[in-house]
Every structure is written in structure tokens, then in C-alpha cells.
Amino acid sequence: MRYSQILIPTLKEDPAEAEVVSHRLLLRAGSIRKLTAGVYTYLPYGLAAIRRVENIVREEMNRAGAQEVLMPMVQPADLWQESGRYEKYGPELLRFRDRHERESCLGPTHEEVITDIARRELHSYRDLPVNLYQIQTKFRDEIRPRFGLMRGREFIMKDAYSFDTDDAGAEQSYRKMHEAYTRIFTRCGLEFRCVEADSGAIGGSFSHEFMVLAATGEDTIAVCTACDWAANLEKAAVKLGPQPAAVDPLPLVKVETPGMKKVETVCEFLGVEPERLVKTMVYLADGVPVAVLLRGDRELEEVKLKNYLRAKDIRMAQDQEVFDATGVPVGYLGPVGLSLRLLADQEVMRVANAIVGANEKNFHLQNVNPGRDFQVAEVADFRQICASDPCPSCGGALRLVEGIEVGHIFKLGTAYSEAMNARFQDQQGNDRPLIMGCYGIGVSRVVAAAIEQNHDANGIIFPVPLAPYPVTILNLGNKDEAITAVAEQLYTQLQEAGIDAFLDDRDERPGSKFKDADLLGFPFRITVGKRYAESGMVELRRRRDGFTEEVEVAGLVELVRQRLNEESAGR
Amino acid sequence: MRYSQILIPTLKEDPAEAEVVSHRLLLRAGSIRKLTAGVYTYLPYGLAAIRRVENIVREEMNRAGAQEVLMPMVQPADLWQESGRYEKYGPELLRFRDRHERESCLGPTHEEVITDIARRELHSYRDLPVNLYQIQTKFRDEIRPRFGLMRGREFIMKDAYSFDTDDAGAEQSYRKMHEAYTRIFTRCGLEFRCVEADSGAIGGSFSHEFMVLAATGEDTIAVCTACDWAANLEKAAVKLGPQPAAVDPLPLVKVETPGMKKVETVCEFLGVEPERLVKTMVYLADGVPVAVLLRGDRELEEVKLKNYLRAKDIRMAQDQEVFDATGVPVGYLGPVGLSLRLLADQEVMRVANAIVGANEKNFHLQNVNPGRDFQVAEVADFRQICASDPCPSCGGALRLVEGIEVGHIFKLGTAYSEAMNARFQDQQGNDRPLIMGCYGIGVSRVVAAAIEQNHDANGIIFPVPLAPYPVTILNLGNKDEAITAVAEQLYTQLQEAGIDAFLDDRDERPGSKFKDADLLGFPFRITVGKRYAESGMVELRRRRDGFTEEVEVAGLVELVRQRLNEESAGR
């Protein structure tokens, strides 16, 4: 592609609307333009990057035996009423009436449509397993769309749906997608982790998220520095370190702590570390109060509590609700003598001679010991994992990092097939619900995530597999026949060698050409300029680290190929 | 692709919902399924045919220097208000409010969005010309969607938009698209004509339609049997044959024609042919009555009249309106002494000794001669062309055929750029509006049109370039190791030769396999069956005409390649 033949309206200044790096650089690199909140046009350069992702996704989905289909964007409301999601989904589901007053919506996801197809077309175990996918524009009416392609309202998604006869088959379909996703993000040249995740609104039995690691992620994940283990904070199981040495229990003491309701204040007053304090938190689980014990230096992980309680909805009780449930003002609650369903984080059972609230205003208890001073029947893992915890898998050191969710796979089970009556006949002639899985990749988001992970102060640094053009040639002598001839010759030779080269043939100053090449993030840059006229040499430069080689024109195509292969292999 | 690995739910019976061949066959061939009125899911086999079209379109658009972009499907209403189309477009434009009550619509076409991009990004003559295109799902809320992919509400379209500095440039952009479209439909293997067309609701200076010829087209077009000329009926200029021999004018006679209001009745009564009668029709052009003279055997072409009058709206006057305007009851109108603006079709001037109404109930005039008996200032081509007319270009014989519009190119001029203030600075520093063109192809409709043109009683006959798989191998001996081995071997060899082969490896009776192969329309079929076991021969059959060859396995791949090339070249 010649720069003179493609519309890449680069911006010299940072646009005010952009809050994150990928949004800013995609705008500056003339790759996207906002039409309205969360809705973007992909200009030629941005679309080319998206197509690179699409192609990798399509190849790997096909390789995994999935079949490409294309479902409609406009969907009838009645299917969503059947699944029960028309009420549940909330205002992100954009609803409207067509000219005949039929209730309709714009597809934010396609479980209903695919289940409708399945119940009409898949009748027998002989038709199964099937995995159908599409690459399609979705619409979710986010209340606060932001960050450009990271959280838009209209976006490109690959969504796949598997149908199996039994759980073992469904798990194999799930595993195949897990493998396909791993290959996809590896081929994209991204550093990522697969983490166990909560299933959230989609429902179903279990799920994994694929997270691209980047400083500006929306989610925090825990990753092991020694092994492969990684997990979403809400799902990361805490593995306790070795049992601490036994400590002699001391006699229980009641102390006056006037006006001291906070962990820090009480600890400072009593001269102990927060890990010696056990805090008592009251939550409402579907409206019913429960108390949870947690070490003073820890954070509760609400998703763990919610899942343990199998509650639809949990929230921390407000002060008055705590008082109504316990008769004790907030700040002085404790497990000794508390008449409320009592849960304890596993770590609490190891705290010896603890500080707790005395269930009396302005008083705490010292030297409290579980078992001796209070009983708790329900002990589990309720807290958020920390960087100081050991890896639950190998015991190695953990790191908490930011991640951008680019893929999510779900084992759905029979939630949709039961609700929508999608059944098949098994080998014995029995009528049974289809077992489903669903698998999403945010195609446009992958491009944004790639930029969040790969950029510097000068612009994008595209991983080779996602680069619209892996190499650009800067002709620094548009007026010089010899320089222009060799730039054109290299452009032709690279294309003939199957390398999708870019040629900056514009009548611009060298400074602009260098700046734009950096901004656009070509992985390699060939400069043909004065030095060629003097010595017959051109320059090959790697964007990622600035590694630069002076080379003769003769062997350049081969060298470019070699460097591109190294880049792809090195990731 | 193996039949066992792809979901193609073929139907044995004709579905009741299908009115036209392509709709029926796409349903029966398990290629599409209706979700709701005019909205279809593309199943794997149907989508594969669409992708073939997309690839040809993309290659030819790129070759013509157009750049691919992707614009949003959800558009803000304010852009449509700027262009003035929010009011004009009617209920086909699906409008809704998002969660923040912003008025929005689903894009039926993208002139507004692209003009908005152009005014923000194209500032100078140095940025021009530019042609931007996308392949995208559109939504038009048709009141009566029908015929499957022929007139859906949601459909896949390629739309392109060109921007030029002046008319000469715009016409060159137009010509490039004309050539690209000709290449596209030729490469698709379709018999088509390019016809001059009316610009309709899109507006602009001139336009051409690309019509695929098929018995079930929605439009009639006139084509020359001798040269390239073709035109939409509404645009086809009538070229009169040689001037007939002069006839002596006879004296004017008034005859009583009691109750005879129709051309046929009057002619029969007077014993003359309808071509001797001149009928007088009254139309309301934007509410103002005008009279039009036409030979008795001809049909008025309303679009020609409307364009001549530069009227926004024309319609035939009702009986009472005719009487109010002329004082004469319908059936007895004539040009002699009529006090109304009078227009005549050019052919009327050649009728000697004509019959006309006498402007008096129950009377006609005989031997009326233009010039002698009445004057008419406005003479033009107002009638529909007929099969008996000579070709306006070469004088050859015409044929009226049915056509399906698959492409439409428009020279838009400055309609949108003026309304939306999309201006650039020319070489002299003057601020001028961009000159636009727009160019559409109904991608999903091309597949339907291809089937309308290429099918028989047994099913689809895909042109090779659009066939999802150009050749299928029927393994008629699933239980026979030798037969299965050779079928599998051929499948591998064809794929290795770069031919996208299909293998019917299902455990089905031969009859079903033959039927499905015909229904799905593979251009070539290889049968490996009993005959192979007996003589080592397999059968190669061409779907189009049933031409069958018995061949040895050894040379089959080469023969298939040769036959495929012949098919592609022969079109």
C-alpha cells in the first residue's frame, strides 16, 4: 500500500476525548473516528488491523471444527421472553418497535437466536456435537461507553456456541475452545493469561477469561511468577502458608475503647498489628443478615461470599440494619456471644489471642481464641488474594497485574435449552436437552488491548501478526530519481515476496515520515535516503527496540523476512 | 469440507413460505433460515456462497483503488436531519431512542455518515480523489419483505462513496466503478446488463443499474439482441423508425360514438387500427393538470413525463378532475380546441388522418392532422419502449427481459456535500463543495439472483465462482474399504491441488446423496461407487448440463481443474 493511496488522517495533538492509550493512539493514527458515544467508524488502517485478528480467529475456529454462520443483528423480542432474559437483561439491551409495532432488539449476544436454530435443526444425537460461530457487529447500550474500542456500544465480536449430547462431550467442546483461544492469542503475539472467572449474567456452570496483560486493564488478576497459574481476584482461591507456631492462649480481657470503631484506631490504641484483630462484618444475603469474620488486614471478596451462600444478591448491611440485626452499634461487633449466622474466613481460625468487638458500645475483647471463646460452624475462603499469598498451585510468588478481558468461554449447561425447549433424541430414543457452551472474543477490543500492551511515547508498536503492514519503506528523496527508484524497487520486491509492504511516497519532510512511521507502529522501517546515494546502503530498523542495521539493497528482502520470522517466533 | 462436519439441514419438501425459486432453494439447501420477517440467519453453506461474492467484490474494489472502511450500523438522527432525509426517508428508516433518549436509526445506507467523515478529514484538493467502501449489514424496514434474500429487511451490502474536486474527476470515479462492477458481475459468472436508470430517492445527476437477467426479476429491461445497449424501461429512449410514406390529409369529420370511451371500442366501431387513434390523457403534475397525446397502441412512461415536467409528483387525473379541468367527460377528450397545456409524444406527430375525441360527449373526430387541426408546442419522448422498437443505439431488434437489480451506481454531485457543508480548498485556495458519487452492490442479493438465473427442477446450479465448493465427491460405498479409500484419496488430492472439494462421507443411501448434490448445486460431482470396484473408473459429471465422463482415478484431479477452468472461461 502506498501512503498516497490510503486515508490515514494522523493527528499531531492528543485528542481531548481519549482517556486511555489505545483510544488516543487509534485516533492519532487515523484508524478510528467517533460517530456518536461508543460508536466508531473504522478507517482503512484500523480496519486492516481488525481484519488481521479476524483472520487468525477464523482460521483457528475452523481448525477446531467450528462452522461459520452469520446471525441477524435485529432480533425479535419474543425469543428473549422465552429465555427469560427480556426482563433480566436491563437497558444494555436496546429495544425498539419496528414499523409494524413488533417488539425487537439489537443483538448484544446470540444465545437466544442460536438456541432457536438448534431446536429447529438439531434433532438427533447423530447431528451432534456442533459448534457454530460468527464474527459480527454487536450492540450493547452501555450507560457510560468509554476508552474507545475498549468499551464501546457497537463492537465486533466473535461468538461461538457448542451443542453436545452430554456433559463429557460439552467439556470436550469447552476444552477445544480453550485450546483454540490459547492458539489465537498466542498467534496474535500478545502476552495473556487464562483465568478462572465468575459466570456472571450469562449463567452456566463454569467459565474462563482470557486476559491481555497491560498497565491499563479494567480488571486485576493474580498471576504466579513461577508457574502458569492465573486467576481473577474474585475466583482466586487463597492457599494459606504453613501453620504458624503455636502460641499459648492468654486470659480473655475486656478493654474500654471509647469511640474507636476502626481497625486502625483500635490496633494503634492497643499497640497490635491489624493481623491480630478479627473484624466482624454483617452482610444481607437476599435480605437475610449473616456475619462474616475476617482478619483485620484482609479484604472480603464478595463474589466468594455470594457463591458460598448461593445468594442471588448480597450487600453489606447499613449501620441501622446491623443494629437491628444484632443490637450492637457498628464498630463493636464480635463473634463472642453473637446470635447471628456466623461464617469465618479460614485464616481467622489461625489467629491466636485476637482482638474482637465486645458486642457493647465502646468496648473490645482481647486474647480471644476461636474454639475456646466462640464457635463457628462455617469456615471457608472468603477473602481476596494478595500479592503476599503463595501461588495456590505451586506455592511460588504471586504478582497482581492489570488485565484486559479479550475472550470469555462459558460452559452453559442446559440453561437455555431447558428454557427454550431445545431437545434432541439420544441413542436410546430418549428426549433430552442439548448441553451448551458459549465462547466470545472481542475482536475490535483485541486491537485496543494489543496497543495497550505494545506502545511507547512515540506511538503504537504493532505485534507483527496484527500489523496492517509489517514493514514500511520511507522514501526520503521524492525528488531524487535514484532514491525513488530503489524505494519503488524494494516495495515491488517485498510484495512479490509475499510481504505486505507499505511505502511512504508522500511529498513530506523526513521528520514527518519518521514521526508517522513511529505513530502507526509498523514493526519494521526501511529508510532509503541520502546514505543510499552516498554508499548504496539503506537502514532497517525494528520499532520495538530501535535495533538498527545498515544493509545493502541486494539482501534486504531476505533480511526482512528473517527479522519478521524472528519477531513472530520470539513471542 | 466433509458433509459429516457441516450443518446443511436440507429439506425434502418445498417450504410453504417461499414464493420464488431462490428463496425456496436456499431454504431447501439448508443455506438460510428465517428469524423474523425479512431477517435471515446465513447457515454455513449459504454464508460460504456470500463470502465468495464478498471476496470478488473486495478484490475488484481494491483493484479500482477504493479503500475499505467499516461504518457503524447505529447512526445518530442529527446527521439525517442535516441532510434533510430524516423527514423524507419514510418508515423504511428504522428509528429509535437509546437509553439516554438520543434519537438514533439503523443505517439503511451511509451517505450521511461518510459525508460527515469527509467534511472532517478531507480538507484539500491534495486529499482527493478518494473512494471509500464497506461491506456491511444494512437494515431497511420494508413494509412487505419477501422473496427471501431478494427483498429482505436485513441484508449485506457493499456501498462505496467517491469524493472528487470537479465534475470531470467525479465522472472518472464513476467510470472506474462502472468498470469494476462490470468485472465483478462477469467474474461472478452471471449474465447481466448495465442499464441507465432513474436516480430515485438517492437523488443526483445520473445513475446506472446492473441487472442480472432472470425469468423472475422484479424489473423489466429492454436489451438489444445485436449490440450492448440495454436500459430500464423508465429510461429507455425511443428511437423512431424511418418516417412513413406521406399520406394525403382528408377532410375533418365528426362522428357519433355513443358510449364509446375506450380505444378498442372506438377503433373497432370505426374499423381502424389503434395506431391510427391519438389518445389524450390528463395528468396532475404537482397538482396542475396537463394533457399528453399518445398513439392509441402505446403506453405512457410516467417517469419520462415526470422528468420532462421536472415535477416532484405526478399522477393520472381522476374522472372528476378531468372534467373540472376541461369540461369534457373522460373518453371524449381530444387536442382540437382543448384549452390545457398540451404535450405530445414524438410519434403522434407522424399519425396522419387520426381519430381523436371531439371534446364532446359521445363524439370523436376523424382525419385529424397535427399542424392543420391542432398545434402542440411540446413534443418529446413520453412513451414506454416496446419489443418492436429498433435499438436506439444500433437499430437492431430489441428484447424485453426481466432483470434483478444487483448493483446501482449514482453520480450524486453536491447534494449531500452542500446540505452537510462538506467542503475542500481547491488549488486556487477557493472553498468548494466535494463532488460525490455512490455505488452499491446487494451482496446477499447477488447469491439469490445467481440462483434465479441458474437452477433446474432438481436444485441450484452454482456458477463456479460463487459455488461454496466447486466439486463434490460422493462416496457411495461407506462400508467398502476400497471405495472409501479412493474417495478419501481424491478428497485429499483435490485439496492439495488448491481445489476446495466437498466429500459426502455420510452414511446415507446413494439416492439421497445424488439428490442432495443436485439440490446444493455443486458445479461438478465425482461419484465413487460400484463401478470403481468393477473397473477402477469413477464418474465426473457436470451439474449444468449433465455432461458425464468415466475416468480413471489417476488423471482425475487434472481433468477437474481443466473442466473448472473451462466453466469459468465459458461464461
CSV table of N, CA, C and O in Angstrom, one decimal, chain A residues 72 80-81 85 141 295 457 470 485:
chain,number,residue,atom,x,y,z
A,72,PRO,N,-28.7,-12.6,12.5
A,72,PRO,CA,-29.1,-11.2,12.3
A,72,PRO,C,-28.7,-10.4,13.5
A,72,PRO,O,-28.5,-10.8,14.6
A,80,TRP,N,-36.4,-13.6,23.4
A,80,TRP,CA,-35.8,-13.1,24.7
A,80,TRP,C,-36.8,-13.3,25.8
A,80,TRP,O,-36.4,-13.5,27.0
A,81,GLN,N,-38.0,-13.2,25.5
A,81,GLN,CA,-39.0,-13.5,26.5
A,81,GLN,C,-39.0,-15.0,26.9
A,81,GLN,O,-39.1,-15.4,28.0
A,85,ARG,N,-34.7,-13.6,29.4
A,85,ARG,CA,-33.7,-12.5,29.6
A,85,ARG,C,-34.3,-11.1,29.2
A,85,ARG,O,-33.6,-10.1,29.3
A,141,ASP,N,-26.0,-1.2,24.8
A,141,ASP,CA,-26.2,0.2,25.1
A,141,ASP,C,-25.6,0.5,26.5
A,141,ASP,O,-26.4,0.7,27.4
A,295,ARG,N,-9.7,-11.4,59.0
A,295,ARG,CA,-8.6,-10.8,59.7
A,295,ARG,C,-8.6,-9.3,59.4
A,295,ARG,O,-9.0,-8.9,58.3
A,457,ALA,N,6.1,6.2,23.9
A,457,ALA,CA,5.7,7.6,23.8
A,457,ALA,C,5.5,8.1,22.4
A,457,ALA,O,4.8,9.0,22.2
A,470,PRO,N,3.5,-5.1,7.9
A,470,PRO,CA,4.6,-5.4,8.8
A,470,PRO,C,5.8,-4.5,8.6
A,470,PRO,O,6.7,-4.4,9.5
A,485,ALA,N,13.8,5.4,-7.2
A,485,ALA,CA,13.8,4.1,-7.9
A,485,ALA,C,14.0,2.9,-7.0
A,485,ALA,O,13.4,1.9,-7.1
